[in-house]
Every structure is written in C-alpha cells, then in structure tokens.
Short mmCIF file of C-alpha atoms and ligand atoms in Angstrom, two decimals:
data_model
loop_
_atom_site.label_atom_id
_atom_site.label_comp_id
_atom_site.label_asym_id
_atom_site.label_seq_id
_atom_site.Cartn_x
_atom_site.Cartn_y
_atom_site.Cartn_z
CA SER A 1 23.80 -50.72 116.88
CA ILE A 2 26.01 -52.78 119.30
CA ILE A 3 23.51 -54.57 121.82
CA ARG A 4 25.32 -54.50 124.72
CA THR A 5 25.62 -57.68 126.22
CA MET A 6 27.80 -57.42 129.42
CA ALA A 7 27.62 -54.32 131.87
CA ARG A 8 30.25 -51.88 131.55
CA GLY A 9 32.67 -50.84 133.98
CA ALA A 10 32.48 -47.54 136.40
CA PHE A 11 35.20 -44.87 135.56
CA ILE A 12 35.84 -43.43 138.95
CA VAL A 13 38.71 -40.43 139.39
CA LEU A 14 40.48 -39.24 142.71
CA GLU A 15 41.26 -35.61 142.85
CA GLY A 16 42.85 -33.16 145.36
CA LEU A 17 45.75 -31.42 145.81
CA ASP A 18 49.79 -33.19 146.10
CA ARG A 19 49.86 -34.98 149.07
CA ALA A 20 46.21 -35.52 149.67
CA GLY A 21 46.59 -39.23 149.73
CA LYS A 22 45.30 -40.21 146.42
CA SER A 23 47.87 -42.50 145.10
CA THR A 24 47.43 -44.77 148.62
CA GLN A 25 43.67 -44.33 148.77
CA VAL A 26 43.70 -45.64 144.91
CA SER A 27 45.57 -48.88 146.02
CA MET A 28 42.92 -49.27 149.09
CA ILE A 29 39.92 -48.98 146.63
CA VAL A 30 41.60 -51.33 144.14
CA GLU A 31 42.31 -54.26 146.69
CA ALA A 32 38.82 -53.73 148.30
CA LEU A 33 37.35 -54.25 144.68
CA LYS A 34 39.33 -57.14 144.14
CA GLU A 35 38.41 -58.95 147.34
CA ARG A 36 34.91 -58.51 146.90
CA ASN A 37 35.35 -59.75 143.04
CA VAL A 38 34.81 -56.84 141.23
CA PRO A 39 36.85 -56.38 138.14
CA VAL A 40 39.42 -53.54 138.60
CA GLU A 41 42.14 -51.65 137.27
CA ARG A 42 44.09 -48.42 138.19
CA ARG A 43 45.36 -45.86 136.06
CA VAL A 44 47.41 -42.44 136.98
CA PHE A 45 47.50 -39.09 135.23
CA PRO A 46 50.17 -37.93 133.95
CA ASP A 47 50.81 -41.53 132.06
CA ARG A 48 54.78 -40.47 132.55
CA SER A 49 55.32 -44.05 130.60
CA THR A 50 54.49 -42.91 127.39
CA ALA A 51 56.96 -40.38 124.84
CA ILE A 52 54.68 -37.61 126.16
CA GLY A 53 54.36 -38.86 130.08
CA GLY A 54 58.01 -38.61 129.65
CA ILE A 55 58.25 -35.11 128.37
CA ILE A 56 55.98 -33.80 131.43
CA ASN A 57 58.13 -36.00 133.94
CA ASP A 58 60.66 -34.24 132.69
CA TYR A 59 58.92 -30.80 133.20
CA LEU A 60 57.58 -31.73 136.81
CA ALA A 61 61.08 -32.85 137.82
CA LYS A 62 62.32 -29.17 136.49
CA LYS A 63 64.78 -30.97 134.12
CA ILE A 64 63.62 -29.18 131.18
CA GLU A 65 61.38 -25.66 130.91
CA LEU A 66 58.40 -25.05 128.68
CA ALA A 67 55.60 -22.56 128.01
CA PRO A 68 52.98 -23.38 130.66
CA GLU A 69 50.30 -23.59 128.06
CA ALA A 70 52.36 -25.92 126.09
CA VAL A 71 52.66 -28.14 129.17
CA HIS A 72 48.53 -27.73 129.58
CA LEU A 73 48.34 -29.23 126.01
CA LEU A 74 50.89 -32.10 126.54
CA PHE A 75 48.73 -32.91 129.80
CA SER A 76 45.51 -33.21 127.87
CA ALA A 77 46.97 -34.93 124.71
CA ASN A 78 48.59 -37.41 127.72
CA ARG A 79 44.88 -38.24 128.50
CA TRP A 80 43.75 -38.47 124.53
CA GLU A 81 46.34 -41.11 123.73
CA CYS A 82 44.82 -43.03 126.39
CA LYS A 83 41.38 -42.49 125.28
CA ASP A 84 40.85 -45.77 123.61
CA GLY A 85 42.53 -48.04 126.18
CA ILE A 86 39.93 -46.16 128.91
CA LEU A 87 36.84 -47.10 126.60
CA GLU A 88 37.92 -50.48 125.86
CA THR A 89 38.89 -51.22 129.86
CA LEU A 90 34.84 -49.98 130.85
CA GLU A 91 33.57 -51.75 128.07
CA LYS A 92 35.01 -55.12 128.95
CA GLY A 93 33.40 -54.28 131.82
CA THR A 94 36.17 -53.31 134.26
CA THR A 95 35.86 -50.70 136.83
CA LEU A 96 38.70 -47.91 136.36
CA ILE A 97 39.98 -46.27 139.57
CA VAL A 98 42.31 -43.33 138.08
CA ASP A 99 44.64 -40.94 140.17
CA ARG A 100 44.24 -37.46 138.89
CA TYR A 101 42.32 -36.71 135.11
CA ALA A 102 40.99 -33.94 133.63
CA ALA A 103 40.08 -31.82 136.60
CA SER A 104 43.61 -31.78 137.78
CA GLY A 105 44.34 -30.55 133.96
CA ALA A 106 42.21 -27.66 134.10
CA ALA A 107 42.78 -26.83 138.17
CA TYR A 108 46.52 -26.43 137.67
CA SER A 109 46.86 -24.87 134.51
CA ALA A 110 44.32 -22.14 135.65
CA ALA A 111 46.73 -21.39 138.19
CA THR A 112 49.77 -21.32 136.64
CA THR A 113 48.89 -19.99 133.07
CA GLY A 114 46.41 -17.11 134.98
CA ARG A 115 43.93 -17.94 131.66
CA PRO A 116 40.27 -18.83 132.39
CA LEU A 117 39.06 -22.42 133.33
CA SER A 118 37.06 -22.35 130.37
CA TRP A 119 40.22 -22.35 128.20
CA CYS A 120 41.91 -25.08 130.37
CA THR A 121 39.02 -27.33 129.82
CA SER A 122 38.80 -26.89 126.21
CA PRO A 123 41.25 -29.27 125.05
CA ASP A 124 39.81 -31.77 127.01
CA GLN A 125 35.76 -31.56 125.39
CA GLY A 126 34.88 -34.87 124.39
CA LEU A 127 37.27 -37.25 126.35
CA PRO A 128 35.30 -40.00 128.48
CA ALA A 129 33.69 -38.38 131.73
CA PRO A 130 34.08 -39.87 134.90
CA ASP A 131 31.13 -41.26 137.01
CA LEU A 132 32.18 -39.99 140.28
CA VAL A 133 34.91 -37.80 141.13
CA LEU A 134 36.15 -38.32 144.80
CA TYR A 135 37.90 -35.10 146.27
CA LEU A 136 40.40 -35.87 148.79
CA ASP A 137 40.05 -32.40 150.68
CA VAL A 138 43.58 -31.83 152.10
CA THR A 139 44.71 -28.33 154.29
CA PRO A 140 48.28 -27.08 154.00
CA ASP A 141 49.17 -28.10 157.34
CA THR A 142 48.81 -31.55 156.36
CA GLN A 143 50.26 -31.41 153.13
CA GLN A 144 53.40 -29.92 154.69
CA GLN A 145 53.49 -32.33 157.11
CA ARG A 146 53.59 -35.26 154.38
CA SER A 147 56.72 -36.86 153.07
CA ASN A 148 58.89 -35.14 149.91
CA TRP A 149 57.13 -31.93 150.24
CA GLY A 150 58.11 -29.07 147.72
CA GLU A 151 60.13 -31.18 145.42
CA GLU A 152 58.26 -31.13 142.20
CA ARG A 153 57.04 -27.87 140.46
CA PHE A 154 53.64 -26.63 141.44
CA GLU A 155 54.30 -27.66 145.15
CA ARG A 156 53.99 -24.26 146.59
CA ALA A 157 51.50 -22.99 149.36
CA GLU A 158 50.20 -20.38 146.85
CA THR A 159 49.78 -22.18 143.64
CA GLN A 160 48.01 -24.96 145.70
CA ARG A 161 45.70 -22.55 147.19
CA LYS A 162 44.80 -21.04 143.52
CA VAL A 163 44.88 -24.56 142.61
CA ALA A 164 42.19 -25.55 145.55
CA GLU A 165 39.65 -22.66 144.76
CA ASN A 166 39.73 -24.48 141.21
CA PHE A 167 39.25 -27.72 142.07
CA ARG A 168 35.97 -26.07 144.01
CA LYS A 169 34.53 -24.28 140.97
CA LEU A 170 34.88 -27.18 138.74
CA SER A 171 33.00 -29.43 141.08
CA GLU A 172 30.03 -27.33 140.38
CA SER A 173 29.61 -29.43 137.43
CA GLY A 174 29.34 -33.84 137.20
CA ASN A 175 29.17 -35.57 139.89
CA TRP A 176 31.91 -34.64 142.70
CA ALA A 177 31.87 -36.19 146.52
CA PHE A 178 34.26 -34.34 148.84
CA VAL A 179 36.17 -36.32 151.58
CA GLU A 180 38.40 -34.96 154.39
CA ALA A 181 41.83 -36.15 153.63
CA GLY A 182 43.36 -35.32 157.14
CA LEU A 183 41.22 -38.28 158.71
CA ASP A 184 43.30 -41.32 159.64
CA LYS A 185 43.69 -43.32 156.29
CA LEU A 186 41.32 -46.50 156.93
CA GLU A 187 38.83 -43.68 158.38
CA VAL A 188 39.26 -41.93 154.92
CA HIS A 189 39.48 -45.32 153.01
CA GLN A 190 35.87 -46.68 154.18
CA LYS A 191 33.83 -43.20 153.04
CA LEU A 192 35.52 -43.70 149.97
CA LEU A 193 35.11 -47.20 149.03
CA GLN A 194 31.20 -46.71 150.46
CA LYS A 195 30.95 -43.79 148.09
CA VAL A 196 32.42 -46.33 145.47
CA LEU A 197 29.57 -49.10 146.48
CA ASP A 198 27.39 -46.92 146.07
CA LEU A 199 27.89 -46.03 142.74
CA LEU A 200 28.90 -49.32 141.06
CA GLU A 201 25.28 -50.56 140.61
CA GLY A 202 23.94 -47.48 139.20
CA CYS A 203 25.98 -46.85 136.32
CA LYS A 204 25.95 -50.05 134.51
CA ASP A 205 23.30 -49.66 132.09
CA LYS A 206 24.10 -45.82 131.82
CA PRO A 207 26.48 -45.05 128.42
CA ILE A 208 29.97 -43.16 129.16
CA GLY A 209 29.62 -39.70 129.05
CA LYS A 210 31.82 -37.34 127.30
CA LEU A 211 33.72 -34.64 129.14
CA TYR A 212 32.08 -30.74 128.93
CA GLU A 213 29.44 -31.70 126.30
N1 FDM B 1 48.82 -32.21 137.10
C1 FDM B 1 48.51 -33.21 136.90
C2 FDM B 1 48.77 -31.04 135.89
O1 FDM B 1 49.31 -29.96 135.94
N2 FDM B 1 47.83 -31.12 135.04
C3 FDM B 1 47.29 -32.80 134.66
O2 FDM B 1 46.47 -32.85 133.82
C4 FDM B 1 47.51 -33.40 135.79
C5 FDM B 1 47.00 -35.15 135.33
O3 FDM B 1 51.08 -32.72 137.68
F1 FDM B 1 51.31 -31.25 140.23
C6 FDM B 1 49.97 -32.05 137.78
C7 FDM B 1 49.36 -32.31 139.25
C8 FDM B 1 50.53 -32.48 140.01
C9 FDM B 1 51.85 -32.74 138.87
O4 FDM B 1 50.77 -35.26 139.63
C10 FDM B 1 51.97 -34.34 138.95
P1 FDM B 1 51.16 -36.32 141.14
O5 FDM B 1 50.14 -36.81 140.94
O6 FDM B 1 51.50 -35.23 141.91
O7 FDM B 1 52.32 -37.42 140.20
MG1 MG B 2 52.61 -34.55 143.68
#
C-alpha cells in the first residue's frame, strides 16, 4: 500500500436552495483560506464546462426538454466525470470548496421526479463523500428579493419548498452544519469560515469517505 507522506485536503460542500448565497460564500471562503496560506481550489456543480454539463445547462436554461429521470442521471454523471479530478486535488493536499454536490442532486430530483430519495441517491453511491456540508438556510422571502429570481428551471416556490424538505432529510446522515443565509454576508462568512477552520486540522489523517456506503 501507498504510504501517505502528505496530509490530504478537506472536501467541503456548500448546499442550499437557489439564491441562498452559495457562490458568494464559496468565493469568500476561498479568499480567506488563501490569505491563511491554505492550498485551496473551488469547484461548482453542475460543471457546465463539460459535454454533459453543456446538456444540463441547456436544460436548466429551458432550451431543451428532457425526462427528469434522464436529467438526474446526467447530473450524477457530471459528478462521476469529475471524480478523479476531485480525488487528485484532495490527495495533493489541496482543500476543495464546492458549490453544490450530491445533496443537490438528490434533493432537486426527488422534488421534480416524485421518486423516493433512495432512488435519487443511488447513482451517486460510491462518489467521494464530503467531510462537511455547509447548508445555507434561506427563506422564500429572501430568495425572491435576490436578483434574477425565477429565470432558470426549478426556481419556483413550490419546487423550492419540496427541495428544502429533502435537504432536511438528507442532512440526517453525514456531517452537516446549518447557517442562516439571510444575515449580512460578512456575518454568514464568519460563521462558515469558523466551521471550515475547525474542520481543517481534523480530517488530515482520515481517509476520504464514499457517499452512501
Ligand atoms: N441541480 C444541481 C440539480 O437539480 N441537480 C444537481 O445534481 C445539481 C448539482 O441545478 F436549480 C440544480 C440546482 C439548481 C440548478 O444550479 C443549477 P445553480 O447552483 O443554481 O447554478
Ligand atoms: Mg440557480
């Protein structure tokens, strides 16, 4: 077996409904870690830069129609095609801050296909598991006040309500922390950063887990 000579990076995911502020907070965490000389990279799912991601993008932008189950599998395939890249990054000691991942996959698809969460989580089984999921908890009022609300598919109050319920169920397994998203963005940042810093030391010697196993 390979002797690990270097600490691995942490795998941290930000989750939440649309307009919860995930992208802004990912940027702020990445900047804060860089200032502390922590090797860090960001990723976003869906990764719209790949061929599969291009189809997902056209679907979300309402340019094409697809069966919701087929889209679900594309979202999962989009994570699988990034699996080796994620592991390489973590193994070289770089921490990953990721904007959405498998929980979004299951929470949105269970809402849009009507299929059980267990059906929705199964294609992701075996993917690298996050060390920590930071959930940005946003209210419908805050969502609707934020810019460009309602443009993409799934940005409807009823869908979002179901997705939120699914996120709560998913949070019962794995390491999740909830942070109120309606606060001032610096306040949200400070809460998130504290949780990230608390985690960093602790996961260095732990093997990277596998989702739903
Ligand atoms: N989404 C995202 C899914 O439905 N499944 C997934 O696996 C992922 C990663 O895609 F509505 C949805 C969530 C959201 C849309 O994401 C695009 P952004 O973060 O809003 O761009
Ligand atoms: Mg969105």
